[in-house]
Amino acid sequence: VIGVLSGASGEGPHRRRNIRSTWASGRSNVLFVVAGPWSQIEEEYAKHGDLLWLDMDEIYLTEISHLTFKTESFFSILYERVVSKSESVQYLFKTDDDSYVALEKLYHVLLKGNRGDDGLDYWGKCMAGAKPHRNQVVEWQKKWFIPYEVYAFDHYPTYAMGAGYALSRKFLSCAFGNKQHAARIRYMPNEDVAVGMLAERCDVKCTNDNGVWIRYDRAVDGINMDRRIV
């Protein structure tokens, strides 16, 4: 099952239309995780039946961002209502509404590829040794600013970057099942880092795949997905 983080307003509706008509066309296992006023998405919710609506504001500002809550709500709800009740669901996958996902390639990697003895419990474009952004003067760092009160350490644990990553049943069970690590760990507003912190608690290794494309430059990269999954 795939969860796509999206906004109720702004570019959100347009991006959801694009996804429904392209990579998610004809798929019943793609959900859009949306917050914001119910009035903004009520008609779309009734028409398409593919929205997971959270009754909260859309906030993307640094340490008060709701992105982690949206992401973990998707994992928690789908684990409780789908994964824990169906052995056929092996993974949950999170992505954003400005990402393109080559679904057949993704399925092959996660379900048919050579996973080795340890399996793929946490898959994506892994970032190791990253440091929290402490600078509010540099403009591009403001969005990801994290004060020491929120995260006191010098480095983040290894995490899969937010464009797209998958969590296995094993990882989901540890983070959102009986152990409830997600409910007990300190809140981290950077959602991809937050999942990396859960992976550290659950002793789960991030498996890197360069098929996850983080920054797209059309002039340099062209428009094909030959070597890419996300």
PDB file of C-alpha atoms in Angstrom:
ATOM      1  CA  VAL A   1       0.000   0.000   0.000  1.00  0.00           C
ATOM      2  CA  ILE A   2       1.319   3.431  -0.968  1.00  0.00           C
ATOM      3  CA  GLY A   3       0.712   6.626   0.984  1.00  0.00           C
ATOM      4  CA  VAL A   4       1.212   9.934  -0.833  1.00  0.00           C
ATOM      5  CA  LEU A   5       1.574  12.995   1.381  1.00  0.00           C
ATOM      6  CA  SER A   6      -0.395  15.838  -0.181  1.00  0.00           C
ATOM      7  CA  GLY A   7      -1.965  19.188   0.686  1.00  0.00           C
ATOM      8  CA  ALA A   8      -5.689  19.916   0.806  1.00  0.00           C
ATOM      9  CA  SER A   9      -5.254  23.165  -1.099  1.00  0.00           C
ATOM     10  CA  GLY A  10      -2.591  24.946  -3.164  1.00  0.00           C
ATOM     11  CA  GLU A  11      -0.877  22.547  -5.584  1.00  0.00           C
ATOM     12  CA  GLY A  12      -2.316  19.508  -3.796  1.00  0.00           C
ATOM     13  CA  PRO A  13      -5.512  18.934  -5.836  1.00  0.00           C
ATOM     14  CA  HIS A  14      -3.683  19.455  -9.140  1.00  0.00           C
ATOM     15  CA  ARG A  15      -0.903  17.049  -8.182  1.00  0.00           C
ATOM     16  CA  ARG A  16      -3.385  14.388  -7.075  1.00  0.00           C
ATOM     17  CA  ARG A  17      -5.172  14.630 -10.429  1.00  0.00           C
ATOM     18  CA  ASN A  18      -1.859  14.183 -12.207  1.00  0.00           C
ATOM     19  CA  ILE A  19      -0.961  11.126 -10.126  1.00  0.00           C
ATOM     20  CA  ARG A  20      -4.370   9.510 -10.658  1.00  0.00           C
ATOM     21  CA  SER A  21      -3.989   9.921 -14.425  1.00  0.00           C
ATOM     22  CA  THR A  22      -0.365   8.722 -14.611  1.00  0.00           C
ATOM     23  CA  TRP A  23       1.535   6.351 -12.330  1.00  0.00           C
ATOM     24  CA  ALA A  24      -1.412   5.509 -10.043  1.00  0.00           C
ATOM     25  CA  SER A  25      -3.980   5.086 -12.817  1.00  0.00           C
ATOM     26  CA  GLY A  26      -6.142   2.032 -12.209  1.00  0.00           C
ATOM     27  CA  ARG A  27      -4.506   1.289  -8.848  1.00  0.00           C
ATOM     28  CA  SER A  28      -6.570   0.713  -5.735  1.00  0.00           C
ATOM     29  CA  ASN A  29      -3.650   0.600  -3.302  1.00  0.00           C
ATOM     30  CA  VAL A  30      -2.619   4.276  -3.518  1.00  0.00           C
ATOM     31  CA  LEU A  31      -3.896   6.619  -0.791  1.00  0.00           C
ATOM     32  CA  PHE A  32      -3.402  10.368  -0.453  1.00  0.00           C
ATOM     33  CA  VAL A  33      -2.703  11.521   3.106  1.00  0.00           C
ATOM     34  CA  VAL A  34      -4.281  14.964   3.466  1.00  0.00           C
ATOM     35  CA  ALA A  35      -4.879  17.377   6.337  1.00  0.00           C
ATOM     36  CA  GLY A  36      -6.646  20.741   6.382  1.00  0.00           C
ATOM     37  CA  PRO A  37     -10.322  21.806   6.391  1.00  0.00           C
ATOM     38  CA  TRP A  38     -12.831  19.081   5.544  1.00  0.00           C
ATOM     39  CA  SER A  39     -14.705  21.534   3.314  1.00  0.00           C
ATOM     40  CA  GLN A  40     -11.729  21.688   0.962  1.00  0.00           C
ATOM     41  CA  ILE A  41     -11.616  17.968   0.262  1.00  0.00           C
ATOM     42  CA  GLU A  42     -15.152  16.698   0.998  1.00  0.00           C
ATOM     43  CA  GLU A  43     -16.227  16.500  -2.653  1.00  0.00           C
ATOM     44  CA  GLU A  44     -12.946  14.894  -3.760  1.00  0.00           C
ATOM     45  CA  TYR A  45     -13.155  12.412  -0.883  1.00  0.00           C
ATOM     46  CA  ALA A  46     -16.614  11.279  -1.953  1.00  0.00           C
ATOM     47  CA  LYS A  47     -15.720  11.118  -5.660  1.00  0.00           C
ATOM     48  CA  HIS A  48     -12.469   9.164  -5.505  1.00  0.00           C
ATOM     49  CA  GLY A  49     -12.451   7.337  -2.146  1.00  0.00           C
ATOM     50  CA  ASP A  50      -8.662   7.447  -1.999  1.00  0.00           C
ATOM     51  CA  LEU A  51      -8.050  10.130   0.642  1.00  0.00           C
ATOM     52  CA  LEU A  52      -6.897   9.494   4.188  1.00  0.00           C
ATOM     53  CA  TRP A  53      -8.023  12.724   5.845  1.00  0.00           C
ATOM     54  CA  LEU A  54      -6.540  13.969   9.132  1.00  0.00           C
ATOM     55  CA  ASP A  55      -8.501  16.554  11.074  1.00  0.00           C
ATOM     56  CA  MET A  56      -5.618  18.957  11.655  1.00  0.00           C
ATOM     57  CA  ASP A  57      -3.986  21.968  10.045  1.00  0.00           C
ATOM     58  CA  GLU A  58      -1.368  21.704   7.308  1.00  0.00           C
ATOM     59  CA  ILE A  59       1.794  23.101   8.915  1.00  0.00           C
ATOM     60  CA  TYR A  60       5.254  22.797   7.358  1.00  0.00           C
ATOM     61  CA  LEU A  61       7.199  25.230   9.526  1.00  0.00           C
ATOM     62  CA  THR A  62      10.416  23.858  11.041  1.00  0.00           C
ATOM     63  CA  GLU A  63       9.986  22.461  14.532  1.00  0.00           C
ATOM     64  CA  ILE A  64       6.166  22.692  14.526  1.00  0.00           C
ATOM     65  CA  SER A  65       5.733  20.863  11.205  1.00  0.00           C
ATOM     66  CA  HIS A  66       2.970  18.265  11.049  1.00  0.00           C
ATOM     67  CA  LEU A  67       4.669  16.173   8.343  1.00  0.00           C
ATOM     68  CA  THR A  68       5.834  13.535  10.799  1.00  0.00           C
ATOM     69  CA  PHE A  69       2.362  13.238  12.299  1.00  0.00           C
ATOM     70  CA  LYS A  70       0.874  12.755   8.821  1.00  0.00           C
ATOM     71  CA  THR A  71       3.463  10.147   7.894  1.00  0.00           C
ATOM     72  CA  GLU A  72       3.235   8.192  11.121  1.00  0.00           C
ATOM     73  CA  SER A  73      -0.566   8.366  11.041  1.00  0.00           C
ATOM     74  CA  PHE A  74      -0.495   6.654   7.638  1.00  0.00           C
ATOM     75  CA  PHE A  75       1.826   3.930   8.890  1.00  0.00           C
ATOM     76  CA  SER A  76      -0.053   3.460  12.166  1.00  0.00           C
ATOM     77  CA  ILE A  77      -3.555   3.341  10.677  1.00  0.00           C
ATOM     78  CA  LEU A  78      -2.606   1.072   7.785  1.00  0.00           C
ATOM     79  CA  TYR A  79      -0.609  -1.212  10.067  1.00  0.00           C
ATOM     80  CA  GLU A  80      -3.544  -1.614  12.457  1.00  0.00           C
ATOM     81  CA  ARG A  81      -6.283  -1.972   9.851  1.00  0.00           C
ATOM     82  CA  VAL A  82      -4.514  -3.667   6.939  1.00  0.00           C
ATOM     83  CA  VAL A  83      -1.016  -5.048   7.558  1.00  0.00           C
ATOM     84  CA  SER A  84      -1.746  -6.737  10.888  1.00  0.00           C
ATOM     85  CA  LYS A  85      -4.837  -8.398   9.414  1.00  0.00           C
ATOM     86  CA  SER A  86      -3.516  -9.496   6.009  1.00  0.00           C
ATOM     87  CA  GLU A  87      -0.409 -11.592   5.446  1.00  0.00           C
ATOM     88  CA  SER A  88      -0.428 -10.599   1.777  1.00  0.00           C
ATOM     89  CA  VAL A  89       0.574  -6.998   2.576  1.00  0.00           C
ATOM     90  CA  GLN A  90       4.334  -7.045   3.077  1.00  0.00           C
ATOM     91  CA  TYR A  91       5.220  -3.352   2.837  1.00  0.00           C
ATOM     92  CA  LEU A  92       3.912   0.160   3.246  1.00  0.00           C
ATOM     93  CA  PHE A  93       5.501   2.810   1.046  1.00  0.00           C
ATOM     94  CA  LYS A  94       5.534   6.561   1.688  1.00  0.00           C
ATOM     95  CA  THR A  95       6.091   9.192  -0.986  1.00  0.00           C
ATOM     96  CA  ASP A  96       5.156  12.806  -1.794  1.00  0.00           C
ATOM     97  CA  ASP A  97       2.804  14.292  -4.365  1.00  0.00           C
ATOM     98  CA  ASP A  98       5.718  15.795  -6.312  1.00  0.00           C
ATOM     99  CA  SER A  99       7.288  12.356  -6.820  1.00  0.00           C
ATOM    100  CA  TYR A 100       6.786   9.895  -9.684  1.00  0.00           C
ATOM    101  CA  VAL A 101       6.811   6.202  -8.753  1.00  0.00           C
ATOM    102  CA  ALA A 102       7.527   3.444 -11.273  1.00  0.00           C
ATOM    103  CA  LEU A 103       5.300   0.910  -9.540  1.00  0.00           C
ATOM    104  CA  GLU A 104       6.330  -2.229 -11.415  1.00  0.00           C
ATOM    105  CA  LYS A 105       9.990  -1.546 -10.668  1.00  0.00           C
ATOM    106  CA  LEU A 106       9.146  -0.860  -7.038  1.00  0.00           C
ATOM    107  CA  TYR A 107       7.206  -4.123  -6.727  1.00  0.00           C
ATOM    108  CA  HIS A 108      10.074  -6.030  -8.294  1.00  0.00           C
ATOM    109  CA  VAL A 109      12.651  -4.620  -5.889  1.00  0.00           C
ATOM    110  CA  LEU A 110      10.554  -5.142  -2.774  1.00  0.00           C
ATOM    111  CA  LEU A 111       8.769  -8.389  -3.556  1.00  0.00           C
ATOM    112  CA  LYS A 112      10.776 -10.234  -6.213  1.00  0.00           C
ATOM    113  CA  GLY A 113      14.323  -8.950  -5.932  1.00  0.00           C
ATOM    114  CA  ASN A 114      17.237 -10.626  -4.202  1.00  0.00           C
ATOM    115  CA  ARG A 115      16.712  -9.559  -0.610  1.00  0.00           C
ATOM    116  CA  GLY A 116      19.324 -11.786   0.993  1.00  0.00           C
ATOM    117  CA  ASP A 117      19.021 -13.382   4.406  1.00  0.00           C
ATOM    118  CA  ASP A 118      18.091 -10.194   6.230  1.00  0.00           C
ATOM    119  CA  GLY A 119      15.404  -8.996   3.823  1.00  0.00           C
ATOM    120  CA  LEU A 120      14.534  -5.402   3.012  1.00  0.00           C
ATOM    121  CA  ASP A 121      13.016  -3.954   6.145  1.00  0.00           C
ATOM    122  CA  TYR A 122      13.733  -0.271   5.444  1.00  0.00           C
ATOM    123  CA  TRP A 123      14.384   0.638   1.813  1.00  0.00           C
ATOM    124  CA  GLY A 124      15.088   3.920   0.022  1.00  0.00           C
ATOM    125  CA  LYS A 125      17.819   6.493  -0.589  1.00  0.00           C
ATOM    126  CA  CYS A 126      19.728   6.287   2.678  1.00  0.00           C
ATOM    127  CA  MET A 127      21.439   9.282   4.238  1.00  0.00           C
ATOM    128  CA  ALA A 128      24.173   8.563   6.789  1.00  0.00           C
ATOM    129  CA  GLY A 129      25.997  11.054   9.004  1.00  0.00           C
ATOM    130  CA  ALA A 130      23.676  13.995   8.360  1.00  0.00           C
ATOM    131  CA  LYS A 131      23.704  16.877  10.838  1.00  0.00           C
ATOM    132  CA  PRO A 132      20.728  18.908  12.075  1.00  0.00           C
ATOM    133  CA  HIS A 133      20.380  22.356  10.507  1.00  0.00           C
ATOM    134  CA  ARG A 134      20.986  24.885  13.272  1.00  0.00           C
ATOM    135  CA  ASN A 135      21.229  28.014  11.110  1.00  0.00           C
ATOM    136  CA  GLN A 136      18.238  30.294  10.579  1.00  0.00           C
ATOM    137  CA  VAL A 137      20.254  32.907   8.722  1.00  0.00           C
ATOM    138  CA  VAL A 138      20.901  30.777   5.645  1.00  0.00           C
ATOM    139  CA  GLU A 139      17.607  30.870   3.746  1.00  0.00           C
ATOM    140  CA  TRP A 140      17.518  27.277   2.470  1.00  0.00           C
ATOM    141  CA  GLN A 141      18.181  25.899   5.976  1.00  0.00           C
ATOM    142  CA  LYS A 142      15.196  27.622   7.581  1.00  0.00           C
ATOM    143  CA  LYS A 143      12.715  24.980   6.415  1.00  0.00           C
ATOM    144  CA  TRP A 144      14.656  22.223   8.205  1.00  0.00           C
ATOM    145  CA  PHE A 145      15.845  24.198  11.244  1.00  0.00           C
ATOM    146  CA  ILE A 146      15.984  22.022  14.358  1.00  0.00           C
ATOM    147  CA  PRO A 147      16.858  23.606  17.725  1.00  0.00           C
ATOM    148  CA  TYR A 148      18.810  21.722  20.373  1.00  0.00           C
ATOM    149  CA  GLU A 149      15.634  21.496  22.471  1.00  0.00           C
ATOM    150  CA  VAL A 150      14.095  19.288  19.773  1.00  0.00           C
ATOM    151  CA  TYR A 151      17.186  17.217  18.931  1.00  0.00           C
ATOM    152  CA  ALA A 152      20.309  17.588  21.055  1.00  0.00           C
ATOM    153  CA  PHE A 153      22.722  15.289  19.218  1.00  0.00           C
ATOM    154  CA  ASP A 154      25.271  16.328  16.585  1.00  0.00           C
ATOM    155  CA  HIS A 155      24.245  13.737  13.974  1.00  0.00           C
ATOM    156  CA  TYR A 156      21.034  12.063  12.884  1.00  0.00           C
ATOM    157  CA  PRO A 157      20.805   8.286  12.692  1.00  0.00           C
ATOM    158  CA  THR A 158      20.852   6.892   9.153  1.00  0.00           C
ATOM    159  CA  TYR A 159      17.509   7.522   7.481  1.00  0.00           C
ATOM    160  CA  ALA A 160      15.836   7.070   4.085  1.00  0.00           C
ATOM    161  CA  MET A 161      15.150  10.389   2.406  1.00  0.00           C
ATOM    162  CA  GLY A 162      11.536  11.478   2.120  1.00  0.00           C
ATOM    163  CA  ALA A 163      10.986  11.237  -1.653  1.00  0.00           C
ATOM    164  CA  GLY A 164      10.068   7.583  -1.213  1.00  0.00           C
ATOM    165  CA  TYR A 165      10.804   4.758   1.219  1.00  0.00           C
ATOM    166  CA  ALA A 166       9.349   1.412   2.220  1.00  0.00           C
ATOM    167  CA  LEU A 167       8.834  -0.207   5.628  1.00  0.00           C
ATOM    168  CA  SER A 168       8.412  -3.961   6.037  1.00  0.00           C
ATOM    169  CA  ARG A 169       5.946  -5.811   8.266  1.00  0.00           C
ATOM    170  CA  LYS A 170       8.798  -6.457  10.705  1.00  0.00           C
ATOM    171  CA  PHE A 171       9.691  -2.768  10.990  1.00  0.00           C
ATOM    172  CA  LEU A 172       6.045  -1.687  11.183  1.00  0.00           C
ATOM    173  CA  SER A 173       5.316  -4.240  13.895  1.00  0.00           C
ATOM    174  CA  CYS A 174       8.183  -2.935  16.012  1.00  0.00           C
ATOM    175  CA  ALA A 175       7.401   0.760  15.511  1.00  0.00           C
ATOM    176  CA  PHE A 176       3.587   0.705  15.528  1.00  0.00           C
ATOM    177  CA  GLY A 177       2.659  -2.700  16.985  1.00  0.00           C
ATOM    178  CA  ASN A 178       2.928  -3.898  20.565  1.00  0.00           C
ATOM    179  CA  LYS A 179       6.192  -2.106  21.320  1.00  0.00           C
ATOM    180  CA  GLN A 180       4.709   1.245  20.243  1.00  0.00           C
ATOM    181  CA  HIS A 181       8.073   2.952  19.751  1.00  0.00           C
ATOM    182  CA  ALA A 182       6.413   5.632  17.607  1.00  0.00           C
ATOM    183  CA  ALA A 183       4.224   6.709  20.513  1.00  0.00           C
ATOM    184  CA  ARG A 184       7.116   6.823  22.980  1.00  0.00           C
ATOM    185  CA  ILE A 185       9.917   8.428  21.023  1.00  0.00           C
ATOM    186  CA  ARG A 186      10.482  12.189  21.153  1.00  0.00           C
ATOM    187  CA  TYR A 187       8.761  14.042  18.300  1.00  0.00           C
ATOM    188  CA  MET A 188      11.002  14.904  15.340  1.00  0.00           C
ATOM    189  CA  PRO A 189       9.357  17.287  12.806  1.00  0.00           C
ATOM    190  CA  ASN A 190      11.528  16.109   9.886  1.00  0.00           C
ATOM    191  CA  GLU A 191       9.501  13.049   8.921  1.00  0.00           C
ATOM    192  CA  ASP A 192      12.242  11.116   7.178  1.00  0.00           C
ATOM    193  CA  VAL A 193      14.599  11.619  10.127  1.00  0.00           C
ATOM    194  CA  ALA A 194      11.789  10.581  12.490  1.00  0.00           C
ATOM    195  CA  VAL A 195      11.439   7.243  10.692  1.00  0.00           C
ATOM    196  CA  GLY A 196      15.227   6.837  10.848  1.00  0.00           C
ATOM    197  CA  MET A 197      15.035   7.317  14.615  1.00  0.00           C
ATOM    198  CA  LEU A 198      12.422   4.544  14.759  1.00  0.00           C
ATOM    199  CA  ALA A 199      14.681   2.316  12.670  1.00  0.00           C
ATOM    200  CA  GLU A 200      17.463   2.890  15.189  1.00  0.00           C
ATOM    201  CA  ARG A 201      15.141   1.921  18.060  1.00  0.00           C
ATOM    202  CA  CYS A 202      14.046  -1.196  16.190  1.00  0.00           C
ATOM    203  CA  ASP A 203      17.580  -2.130  15.134  1.00  0.00           C
ATOM    204  CA  VAL A 204      16.559  -2.042  11.475  1.00  0.00           C
ATOM    205  CA  LYS A 205      19.104  -1.332   8.742  1.00  0.00           C
ATOM    206  CA  CYS A 206      18.412   1.129   5.924  1.00  0.00           C
ATOM    207  CA  THR A 207      19.034  -0.514   2.541  1.00  0.00           C
ATOM    208  CA  ASN A 208      20.196   2.086   0.021  1.00  0.00           C
ATOM    209  CA  ASP A 209      18.946   2.179  -3.574  1.00  0.00           C
ATOM    210  CA  ASN A 210      20.150   4.862  -5.972  1.00  0.00           C
ATOM    211  CA  GLY A 211      17.021   4.256  -8.006  1.00  0.00           C
ATOM    212  CA  VAL A 212      15.363   6.736  -5.667  1.00  0.00           C
ATOM    213  CA  TRP A 213      16.005  10.119  -7.269  1.00  0.00           C
ATOM    214  CA  ILE A 214      16.096  12.970  -4.777  1.00  0.00           C
ATOM    215  CA  ARG A 215      16.713  16.033  -6.940  1.00  0.00           C
ATOM    216  CA  TYR A 216      15.508  16.157 -10.533  1.00  0.00           C
ATOM    217  CA  ASP A 217      17.017  18.518 -13.082  1.00  0.00           C
ATOM    218  CA  ARG A 218      15.311  18.136 -16.462  1.00  0.00           C
ATOM    219  CA  ALA A 219      18.190  19.769 -18.342  1.00  0.00           C
ATOM    220  CA  VAL A 220      20.666  17.266 -16.894  1.00  0.00           C
ATOM    221  CA  ASP A 221      18.557  14.193 -16.227  1.00  0.00           C
ATOM    222  CA  GLY A 222      16.147  14.209 -19.162  1.00  0.00           C
ATOM    223  CA  ILE A 223      12.603  12.876 -18.823  1.00  0.00           C
ATOM    224  CA  ASN A 224      12.997   9.094 -18.746  1.00  0.00           C
ATOM    225  CA  MET A 225      12.896   6.697 -15.812  1.00  0.00           C
ATOM    226  CA  ASP A 226      15.268   4.090 -17.244  1.00  0.00           C
ATOM    227  CA  ARG A 227      17.506   3.997 -14.192  1.00  0.00           C
ATOM    228  CA  ARG A 228      15.007   5.233 -11.629  1.00  0.00           C
ATOM    229  CA  ILE A 229      12.267   3.851  -9.446  1.00  0.00           C
ATOM    230  CA  VAL A 230      11.159   7.074  -7.723  1.00  0.00           C
TER     231      VAL A 230
END
